[in-house]
Amino acid sequence: MSVEQQNIETVTAFIKNFWNESDFDCIDRFLSEDYQELTYGSQEGLKQFAGKILEAFPDKRYTVEDIVAQGEKVLVRMTVRGTHEGVFFGTPPTGHSIDVTLYRQYRLAKGKITEHRGWIDR
């Protein structure tokens, strides 16, 4: 199996475990010790943000639409769908559904995610 395929499998498993199953403790399996979180500041920032998402959208589901790897980088286009049932950054629950496109870039080394940045399509 190529390094690119291994990296895709690692990122896919991370999305499944961390984002869809809300297993915030899985970061030890997927993230390197020197991990850099370029969107949320740190591993702890990532966990805090994920907790806010879970609180606001308890039925949230992330679906990978496209994923491609080149060398140490993996790029992902995914959608997140869910229902706004909790407070989200000060906005009270609306009961409305969301369907949002997200873009993520991961860098991996030795089978672990070492860097992440993300963008949202508004």
mmCIF file of N, CA and C in Angstrom:
data_model
loop_
_atom_site.group_PDB
_atom_site.id
_atom_site.type_symbol
_atom_site.label_atom_id
_atom_site.label_comp_id
_atom_site.label_asym_id
_atom_site.label_seq_id
_atom_site.Cartn_x
_atom_site.Cartn_y
_atom_site.Cartn_z
ATOM 1 N N MET A 1 0.850 -1.178 0.000
ATOM 2 C CA MET A 1 0.000 0.000 0.000
ATOM 3 C C MET A 1 0.900 1.247 0.000
ATOM 4 N N SER A 2 0.527 2.229 -0.795
ATOM 5 C CA SER A 2 1.320 3.452 -0.894
ATOM 6 C C SER A 2 1.150 4.324 0.352
ATOM 7 N N VAL A 3 2.096 5.221 0.552
ATOM 8 C CA VAL A 3 2.008 6.177 1.655
ATOM 9 C C VAL A 3 0.739 7.015 1.514
ATOM 10 N N GLU A 4 0.433 7.428 0.274
ATOM 11 C CA GLU A 4 -0.771 8.235 0.055
ATOM 12 C C GLU A 4 -2.025 7.483 0.487
ATOM 13 N N GLN A 5 -2.122 6.191 0.131
ATOM 14 C CA GLN A 5 -3.303 5.407 0.508
ATOM 15 C C GLN A 5 -3.364 5.238 2.032
ATOM 16 N N GLN A 6 -2.219 5.017 2.661
ATOM 17 C CA GLN A 6 -2.192 4.910 4.124
ATOM 18 C C GLN A 6 -2.658 6.214 4.763
ATOM 19 N N ASN A 7 -2.199 7.351 4.225
ATOM 20 C CA ASN A 7 -2.598 8.650 4.772
ATOM 21 C C ASN A 7 -4.093 8.884 4.600
ATOM 22 N N ILE A 8 -4.641 8.502 3.448
ATOM 23 C CA ILE A 8 -6.093 8.622 3.234
ATOM 24 C C ILE A 8 -6.844 7.784 4.266
ATOM 25 N N GLU A 9 -6.383 6.568 4.499
ATOM 26 C CA GLU A 9 -7.049 5.701 5.478
ATOM 27 C C GLU A 9 -6.982 6.295 6.883
ATOM 28 N N THR A 10 -5.843 6.890 7.245
ATOM 29 C CA THR A 10 -5.709 7.515 8.565
ATOM 30 C C THR A 10 -6.674 8.683 8.715
ATOM 31 N N VAL A 11 -6.725 9.561 7.726
ATOM 32 C CA VAL A 11 -7.611 10.726 7.792
ATOM 33 C C VAL A 11 -9.071 10.290 7.811
ATOM 34 N N THR A 12 -9.420 9.310 6.989
ATOM 35 C CA THR A 12 -10.800 8.807 6.960
ATOM 36 C C THR A 12 -11.198 8.230 8.320
ATOM 37 N N ALA A 13 -10.301 7.466 8.930
ATOM 38 C CA ALA A 13 -10.582 6.890 10.261
ATOM 39 C C ALA A 13 -10.697 7.992 11.310
ATOM 40 N N PHE A 14 -9.858 9.030 11.208
ATOM 41 C CA PHE A 14 -9.938 10.148 12.149
ATOM 42 C C PHE A 14 -11.289 10.851 12.031
ATOM 43 N N ILE A 15 -11.736 11.127 10.821
ATOM 44 C CA ILE A 15 -13.040 11.779 10.621
ATOM 45 C C ILE A 15 -14.151 10.913 11.211
ATOM 46 N N LYS A 16 -14.097 9.625 10.960
ATOM 47 C CA LYS A 16 -15.113 8.701 11.481
ATOM 48 C C LYS A 16 -15.130 8.720 13.011
ATOM 49 N N ASN A 17 -13.955 8.510 13.615
ATOM 50 C CA ASN A 17 -13.885 8.394 15.071
ATOM 51 C C ASN A 17 -14.100 9.721 15.790
ATOM 52 N N PHE A 18 -13.374 10.752 15.369
ATOM 53 C CA PHE A 18 -13.410 12.031 16.086
ATOM 54 C C PHE A 18 -14.683 12.804 15.784
ATOM 55 N N TRP A 19 -14.982 13.011 14.512
ATOM 56 C CA TRP A 19 -16.109 13.872 14.148
ATOM 57 C C TRP A 19 -17.453 13.153 14.179
ATOM 58 N N ASN A 20 -17.536 11.933 13.647
ATOM 59 C CA ASN A 20 -18.839 11.260 13.589
ATOM 60 C C ASN A 20 -19.191 10.511 14.862
ATOM 61 N N GLU A 21 -18.200 9.915 15.507
ATOM 62 C CA GLU A 21 -18.480 9.170 16.736
ATOM 63 C C GLU A 21 -18.215 9.992 17.984
ATOM 64 N N SER A 22 -17.717 11.211 17.811
ATOM 65 C CA SER A 22 -17.427 12.129 18.923
ATOM 66 C C SER A 22 -16.526 11.493 19.976
ATOM 67 N N ASP A 23 -15.567 10.687 19.518
ATOM 68 C CA ASP A 23 -14.573 10.071 20.398
ATOM 69 C C ASP A 23 -13.388 11.033 20.488
ATOM 70 N N PHE A 24 -13.508 12.035 21.341
ATOM 71 C CA PHE A 24 -12.495 13.078 21.432
ATOM 72 C C PHE A 24 -11.170 12.566 21.992
ATOM 73 N N ASP A 25 -11.202 11.439 22.686
ATOM 74 C CA ASP A 25 -9.977 10.858 23.224
ATOM 75 C C ASP A 25 -9.157 10.118 22.163
ATOM 76 N N CYS A 26 -9.724 9.929 20.972
ATOM 77 C CA CYS A 26 -9.005 9.193 19.929
ATOM 78 C C CYS A 26 -7.839 9.994 19.356
ATOM 79 N N ILE A 27 -7.731 11.265 19.717
ATOM 80 C CA ILE A 27 -6.659 12.069 19.122
ATOM 81 C C ILE A 27 -5.281 11.501 19.418
ATOM 82 N N ASP A 28 -5.112 10.789 20.521
ATOM 83 C CA ASP A 28 -3.818 10.184 20.823
ATOM 84 C C ASP A 28 -3.430 9.141 19.779
ATOM 85 N N ARG A 29 -4.427 8.477 19.183
ATOM 86 C CA ARG A 29 -4.164 7.473 18.141
ATOM 87 C C ARG A 29 -3.852 8.109 16.801
ATOM 88 N N PHE A 30 -4.400 9.294 16.540
ATOM 89 C CA PHE A 30 -4.320 9.868 15.207
ATOM 90 C C PHE A 30 -3.399 11.078 15.068
ATOM 91 N N LEU A 31 -3.168 11.818 16.146
ATOM 92 C CA LEU A 31 -2.393 13.051 16.056
ATOM 93 C C LEU A 31 -1.003 12.868 16.656
ATOM 94 N N SER A 32 -0.007 13.467 16.001
ATOM 95 C CA SER A 32 1.363 13.386 16.504
ATOM 96 C C SER A 32 1.516 14.259 17.749
ATOM 97 N N GLU A 33 2.597 14.004 18.487
ATOM 98 C CA GLU A 33 2.863 14.794 19.691
ATOM 99 C C GLU A 33 3.124 16.258 19.366
ATOM 100 N N ASP A 34 3.705 16.511 18.176
ATOM 101 C CA ASP A 34 3.997 17.898 17.787
ATOM 102 C C ASP A 34 2.922 18.475 16.856
ATOM 103 N N TYR A 35 1.732 17.922 16.916
ATOM 104 C CA TYR A 35 0.596 18.340 16.077
ATOM 105 C C TYR A 35 0.376 19.852 16.151
ATOM 106 N N GLN A 36 0.116 20.449 14.990
ATOM 107 C CA GLN A 36 -0.195 21.874 14.910
ATOM 108 C C GLN A 36 -1.605 22.040 14.367
ATOM 109 N N GLU A 37 -2.447 22.682 15.127
ATOM 110 C CA GLU A 37 -3.825 22.959 14.738
ATOM 111 C C GLU A 37 -3.879 24.389 14.227
ATOM 112 N N LEU A 38 -3.946 24.555 12.905
ATOM 113 C CA LEU A 38 -3.870 25.883 12.306
ATOM 114 C C LEU A 38 -5.228 26.571 12.217
ATOM 115 N N THR A 39 -6.302 25.857 12.519
ATOM 116 C CA THR A 39 -7.636 26.448 12.498
ATOM 117 C C THR A 39 -8.112 26.778 13.910
ATOM 118 N N TYR A 40 -7.933 25.858 14.852
ATOM 119 C CA TYR A 40 -8.484 26.020 16.197
ATOM 120 C C TYR A 40 -7.418 26.237 17.262
ATOM 121 N N GLY A 41 -6.153 26.353 16.874
ATOM 122 C CA GLY A 41 -5.099 26.741 17.788
ATOM 123 C C GLY A 41 -4.283 25.618 18.403
ATOM 124 N N SER A 42 -4.905 24.491 18.741
ATOM 125 C CA SER A 42 -4.189 23.412 19.422
ATOM 126 C C SER A 42 -5.068 22.171 19.441
ATOM 127 N N GLN A 43 -4.510 21.074 19.942
ATOM 128 C CA GLN A 43 -5.333 19.866 20.127
ATOM 129 C C GLN A 43 -6.514 20.178 21.038
ATOM 130 N N GLU A 44 -6.245 20.915 22.100
ATOM 131 C CA GLU A 44 -7.314 21.269 23.040
ATOM 132 C C GLU A 44 -8.350 22.167 22.371
ATOM 133 N N GLY A 45 -7.900 23.106 21.549
ATOM 134 C CA GLY A 45 -8.820 23.971 20.811
ATOM 135 C C GLY A 45 -9.701 23.177 19.868
ATOM 136 N N LEU A 46 -9.113 22.172 19.228
ATOM 137 C CA LEU A 46 -9.879 21.297 18.341
ATOM 138 C C LEU A 46 -10.956 20.557 19.124
ATOM 139 N N LYS A 47 -10.585 20.001 20.283
ATOM 140 C CA LYS A 47 -11.568 19.282 21.102
ATOM 141 C C LYS A 47 -12.676 20.211 21.587
ATOM 142 N N GLN A 48 -12.317 21.432 21.986
ATOM 143 C CA GLN A 48 -13.329 22.387 22.447
ATOM 144 C C GLN A 48 -14.290 22.751 21.320
ATOM 145 N N PHE A 49 -13.766 23.003 20.125
ATOM 146 C CA PHE A 49 -14.610 23.330 18.987
ATOM 147 C C PHE A 49 -15.538 22.156 18.660
ATOM 148 N N ALA A 50 -14.993 20.947 18.641
ATOM 149 C CA ALA A 50 -15.807 19.762 18.357
ATOM 150 C C ALA A 50 -16.916 19.593 19.396
ATOM 151 N N GLY A 51 -16.619 19.916 20.657
ATOM 152 C CA GLY A 51 -17.641 19.846 21.698
ATOM 153 C C GLY A 51 -18.764 20.845 21.463
ATOM 154 N N LYS A 52 -18.426 22.039 21.001
ATOM 155 C CA LYS A 52 -19.449 23.046 20.689
ATOM 156 C C LYS A 52 -20.306 22.605 19.515
ATOM 157 N N ILE A 53 -19.689 21.995 18.525
ATOM 158 C CA ILE A 53 -20.446 21.467 17.379
ATOM 159 C C ILE A 53 -21.408 20.381 17.852
ATOM 160 N N LEU A 54 -20.920 19.466 18.680
ATOM 161 C CA LEU A 54 -21.759 18.370 19.182
ATOM 162 C C LEU A 54 -22.919 18.896 20.012
ATOM 163 N N GLU A 55 -22.656 19.895 20.841
ATOM 164 C CA GLU A 55 -23.709 20.484 21.671
ATOM 165 C C GLU A 55 -24.794 21.138 20.809
ATOM 166 N N ALA A 56 -24.375 21.844 19.771
ATOM 167 C CA ALA A 56 -25.324 22.578 18.930
ATOM 168 C C ALA A 56 -26.024 21.671 17.918
ATOM 169 N N PHE A 57 -25.310 20.651 17.433
ATOM 170 C CA PHE A 57 -25.836 19.767 16.390
ATOM 171 C C PHE A 57 -25.616 18.310 16.804
ATOM 172 N N PRO A 58 -26.374 17.817 17.790
ATOM 173 C CA PRO A 58 -26.103 16.483 18.327
ATOM 174 C C PRO A 58 -26.268 15.349 17.314
ATOM 175 N N ASP A 59 -27.000 15.598 16.237
ATOM 176 C CA ASP A 59 -27.176 14.566 15.215
ATOM 177 C C ASP A 59 -26.245 14.781 14.016
ATOM 178 N N LYS A 60 -25.234 15.601 14.177
ATOM 179 C CA LYS A 60 -24.332 15.945 13.073
ATOM 180 C C LYS A 60 -23.699 14.704 12.467
ATOM 181 N N ARG A 61 -23.474 14.809 11.153
ATOM 182 C CA ARG A 61 -22.848 13.701 10.424
ATOM 183 C C ARG A 61 -21.958 14.266 9.334
ATOM 184 N N TYR A 62 -20.697 13.869 9.335
ATOM 185 C CA TYR A 62 -19.734 14.309 8.338
ATOM 186 C C TYR A 62 -19.609 13.225 7.262
ATOM 187 N N THR A 63 -19.683 13.647 6.012
ATOM 188 C CA THR A 63 -19.560 12.727 4.891
ATOM 189 C C THR A 63 -18.427 13.199 3.991
ATOM 190 N N VAL A 64 -17.460 12.320 3.749
ATOM 191 C CA VAL A 64 -16.360 12.645 2.841
ATOM 192 C C VAL A 64 -16.897 12.551 1.419
ATOM 193 N N GLU A 65 -16.802 13.657 0.688
ATOM 194 C CA GLU A 65 -17.259 13.707 -0.703
ATOM 195 C C GLU A 65 -16.099 13.438 -1.657
ATOM 196 N N ASP A 66 -14.947 14.037 -1.387
ATOM 197 C CA ASP A 66 -13.733 13.844 -2.191
ATOM 198 C C ASP A 66 -12.547 13.814 -1.248
ATOM 199 N N ILE A 67 -11.595 12.962 -1.558
ATOM 200 C CA ILE A 67 -10.367 12.919 -0.774
ATOM 201 C C ILE A 67 -9.225 12.550 -1.716
ATOM 202 N N VAL A 68 -8.136 13.282 -1.602
ATOM 203 C CA VAL A 68 -6.984 13.048 -2.463
ATOM 204 C C VAL A 68 -5.717 13.269 -1.642
ATOM 205 N N ALA A 69 -4.704 12.467 -1.933
ATOM 206 C CA ALA A 69 -3.431 12.593 -1.227
ATOM 207 C C ALA A 69 -2.310 12.769 -2.238
ATOM 208 N N GLN A 70 -1.356 13.578 -1.837
ATOM 209 C CA GLN A 70 -0.124 13.735 -2.604
ATOM 210 C C GLN A 70 1.002 13.869 -1.585
ATOM 211 N N GLY A 71 1.854 12.892 -1.569
ATOM 212 C CA GLY A 71 2.933 12.894 -0.591
ATOM 213 C C GLY A 71 2.371 12.894 0.816
ATOM 214 N N GLU A 72 2.814 13.861 1.616
ATOM 215 C CA GLU A 72 2.409 13.918 3.023
ATOM 216 C C GLU A 72 1.090 14.652 3.249
ATOM 217 N N LYS A 73 0.492 15.218 2.191
ATOM 218 C CA LYS A 73 -0.730 16.007 2.358
ATOM 219 C C LYS A 73 -1.965 15.251 1.878
ATOM 220 N N VAL A 74 -3.060 15.453 2.610
ATOM 221 C CA VAL A 74 -4.364 14.898 2.248
ATOM 222 C C VAL A 74 -5.347 16.047 2.232
ATOM 223 N N LEU A 75 -6.066 16.184 1.130
ATOM 224 C CA LEU A 75 -7.099 17.205 1.003
ATOM 225 C C LEU A 75 -8.460 16.522 0.987
ATOM 226 N N VAL A 76 -9.403 17.109 1.752
ATOM 227 C CA VAL A 76 -10.727 16.520 1.893
ATOM 228 C C VAL A 76 -11.792 17.581 1.633
ATOM 229 N N ARG A 77 -12.793 17.205 0.832
ATOM 230 C CA ARG A 77 -14.022 18.003 0.727
ATOM 231 C C ARG A 77 -15.099 17.138 1.341
ATOM 232 N N MET A 78 -15.779 17.685 2.344
ATOM 233 C CA MET A 78 -16.832 16.912 2.999
ATOM 234 C C MET A 78 -18.019 17.806 3.316
ATOM 235 N N THR A 79 -19.117 17.164 3.614
ATOM 236 C CA THR A 79 -20.306 17.894 4.042
ATOM 237 C C THR A 79 -20.613 17.502 5.474
ATOM 238 N N VAL A 80 -21.184 18.446 6.190
ATOM 239 C CA VAL A 80 -21.708 18.154 7.520
ATOM 240 C C VAL A 80 -23.190 18.513 7.487
ATOM 241 N N ARG A 81 -23.983 17.580 7.975
ATOM 242 C CA ARG A 81 -25.426 17.777 8.041
ATOM 243 C C ARG A 81 -25.872 17.528 9.474
ATOM 244 N N GLY A 82 -26.869 18.264 9.892
ATOM 245 C CA GLY A 82 -27.389 18.078 11.237
ATOM 246 C C GLY A 82 -28.506 19.065 11.502
ATOM 247 N N THR A 83 -29.022 19.004 12.717
ATOM 248 C CA THR A 83 -30.126 19.868 13.137
ATOM 249 C C THR A 83 -29.659 20.761 14.269
ATOM 250 N N HIS A 84 -29.924 22.050 14.157
ATOM 251 C CA HIS A 84 -29.485 23.035 15.148
ATOM 252 C C HIS A 84 -30.376 22.928 16.386
ATOM 253 N N GLU A 85 -29.913 22.153 17.382
ATOM 254 C CA GLU A 85 -30.710 21.872 18.572
ATOM 255 C C GLU A 85 -30.119 22.456 19.848
ATOM 256 N N GLY A 86 -28.947 23.085 19.758
ATOM 257 C CA GLY A 86 -28.315 23.671 20.939
ATOM 258 C C GLY A 86 -27.694 25.009 20.578
ATOM 259 N N VAL A 87 -27.257 25.731 21.582
ATOM 260 C CA VAL A 87 -26.643 27.044 21.360
ATOM 261 C C VAL A 87 -25.357 26.866 20.559
ATOM 262 N N PHE A 88 -25.187 27.686 19.522
ATOM 263 C CA PHE A 88 -24.003 27.631 18.670
ATOM 264 C C PHE A 88 -23.377 29.009 18.619
ATOM 265 N N PHE A 89 -22.275 29.189 19.366
ATOM 266 C CA PHE A 89 -21.581 30.469 19.445
ATOM 267 C C PHE A 89 -22.551 31.619 19.682
ATOM 268 N N GLY A 90 -23.420 31.437 20.682
ATOM 269 C CA GLY A 90 -24.349 32.484 21.088
ATOM 270 C C GLY A 90 -25.685 32.482 20.373
ATOM 271 N N THR A 91 -25.811 31.704 19.310
ATOM 272 C CA THR A 91 -27.079 31.639 18.577
ATOM 273 C C THR A 91 -27.948 30.535 19.170
ATOM 274 N N PRO A 92 -29.158 30.906 19.655
ATOM 275 C CA PRO A 92 -30.030 29.886 20.234
ATOM 276 C C PRO A 92 -30.487 28.868 19.182
ATOM 277 N N PRO A 93 -30.908 27.696 19.628
ATOM 278 C CA PRO A 93 -31.347 26.652 18.700
ATOM 279 C C PRO A 93 -32.490 27.138 17.804
ATOM 280 N N THR A 94 -32.402 26.758 16.533
ATOM 281 C CA THR A 94 -33.455 27.138 15.578
ATOM 282 C C THR A 94 -34.295 25.952 15.143
ATOM 283 N N GLY A 95 -33.764 24.747 15.322
ATOM 284 C CA GLY A 95 -34.449 23.561 14.820
ATOM 285 C C GLY A 95 -34.252 23.349 13.325
ATOM 286 N N HIS A 96 -33.507 24.245 12.684
ATOM 287 C CA HIS A 96 -33.254 24.131 11.246
ATOM 288 C C HIS A 96 -32.133 23.137 10.960
ATOM 289 N N SER A 97 -32.211 22.553 9.792
ATOM 290 C CA SER A 97 -31.165 21.639 9.332
ATOM 291 C C SER A 97 -30.036 22.429 8.683
ATOM 292 N N ILE A 98 -28.830 21.890 8.790
ATOM 293 C CA ILE A 98 -27.688 22.468 8.093
ATOM 294 C C ILE A 98 -27.174 21.449 7.075
ATOM 295 N N ASP A 99 -26.563 21.956 6.041
ATOM 296 C CA ASP A 99 -25.913 21.151 5.004
ATOM 297 C C ASP A 99 -24.771 22.027 4.500
ATOM 298 N N VAL A 100 -23.573 21.833 5.060
ATOM 299 C CA VAL A 100 -22.447 22.736 4.855
ATOM 300 C C VAL A 100 -21.276 21.974 4.239
ATOM 301 N N THR A 101 -20.608 22.610 3.279
ATOM 302 C CA THR A 101 -19.414 22.035 2.672
ATOM 303 C C THR A 101 -18.176 22.534 3.415
ATOM 304 N N LEU A 102 -17.306 21.609 3.766
ATOM 305 C CA LEU A 102 -16.065 21.908 4.477
ATOM 306 C C LEU A 102 -14.882 21.424 3.648
ATOM 307 N N TYR A 103 -13.783 22.119 3.773
ATOM 308 C CA TYR A 103 -12.529 21.712 3.147
ATOM 309 C C TYR A 103 -11.493 21.573 4.250
ATOM 310 N N ARG A 104 -10.726 20.489 4.206
ATOM 311 C CA ARG A 104 -9.710 20.234 5.214
ATOM 312 C C ARG A 104 -8.418 19.831 4.534
ATOM 313 N N GLN A 105 -7.304 20.328 5.072
ATOM 314 C CA GLN A 105 -5.986 19.910 4.610
ATOM 315 C C GLN A 105 -5.246 19.330 5.805
ATOM 316 N N TYR A 106 -4.766 18.116 5.640
ATOM 317 C CA TYR A 106 -4.004 17.439 6.679
ATOM 318 C C TYR A 106 -2.599 17.170 6.154
ATOM 319 N N ARG A 107 -1.629 17.240 7.040
ATOM 320 C CA ARG A 107 -0.263 16.812 6.737
ATOM 321 C C ARG A 107 0.056 15.676 7.690
ATOM 322 N N LEU A 108 0.631 14.603 7.172
ATOM 323 C CA LEU A 108 0.922 13.429 7.973
ATOM 324 C C LEU A 108 2.390 13.068 7.895
ATOM 325 N N ALA A 109 2.880 12.461 8.955
ATOM 326 C CA ALA A 109 4.233 11.908 8.995
ATOM 327 C C ALA A 109 4.201 10.663 9.881
ATOM 328 N N LYS A 110 4.816 9.611 9.404
ATOM 329 C CA LYS A 110 4.899 8.353 10.160
ATOM 330 C C LYS A 110 3.534 7.873 10.622
ATOM 331 N N GLY A 111 2.519 8.033 9.766
ATOM 332 C CA GLY A 111 1.197 7.503 10.050
ATOM 333 C C GLY A 111 0.339 8.342 10.971
ATOM 334 N N LYS A 112 0.801 9.526 11.356
ATOM 335 C CA LYS A 112 0.029 10.388 12.259
ATOM 336 C C LYS A 112 -0.193 11.750 11.627
ATOM 337 N N ILE A 113 -1.307 12.365 11.977
ATOM 338 C CA ILE A 113 -1.622 13.712 11.504
ATOM 339 C C ILE A 113 -0.762 14.687 12.295
ATOM 340 N N THR A 114 0.013 15.510 11.573
ATOM 341 C CA THR A 114 0.907 16.457 12.232
ATOM 342 C C THR A 114 0.419 17.896 12.112
ATOM 343 N N GLU A 115 -0.508 18.125 11.175
ATOM 344 C CA GLU A 115 -0.961 19.495 10.933
ATOM 345 C C GLU A 115 -2.345 19.465 10.284
ATOM 346 N N HIS A 116 -3.149 20.444 10.624
ATOM 347 C CA HIS A 116 -4.497 20.536 10.066
ATOM 348 C C HIS A 116 -4.879 22.001 9.899
ATOM 349 N N ARG A 117 -5.572 22.279 8.828
ATOM 350 C CA ARG A 117 -6.222 23.572 8.645
ATOM 351 C C ARG A 117 -7.533 23.305 7.920
ATOM 352 N N GLY A 118 -8.504 24.175 8.142
ATOM 353 C CA GLY A 118 -9.804 23.960 7.534
ATOM 354 C C GLY A 118 -10.450 25.238 7.057
ATOM 355 N N TRP A 119 -11.343 25.063 6.093
ATOM 356 C CA TRP A 119 -12.129 26.166 5.548
ATOM 357 C C TRP A 119 -13.570 25.712 5.421
ATOM 358 N N ILE A 120 -14.482 26.643 5.500
ATOM 359 C CA ILE A 120 -15.902 26.353 5.359
ATOM 360 C C ILE A 120 -16.426 27.137 4.160
ATOM 361 N N ASP A 121 -17.270 26.506 3.366
ATOM 362 C CA ASP A 121 -17.878 27.164 2.222
ATOM 363 C C ASP A 121 -19.180 27.794 2.677
ATOM 364 N N ARG A 122 -19.174 29.111 2.808
ATOM 365 C CA ARG A 122 -20.364 29.810 3.264
ATOM 366 C C ARG A 122 -21.187 30.253 2.095
#
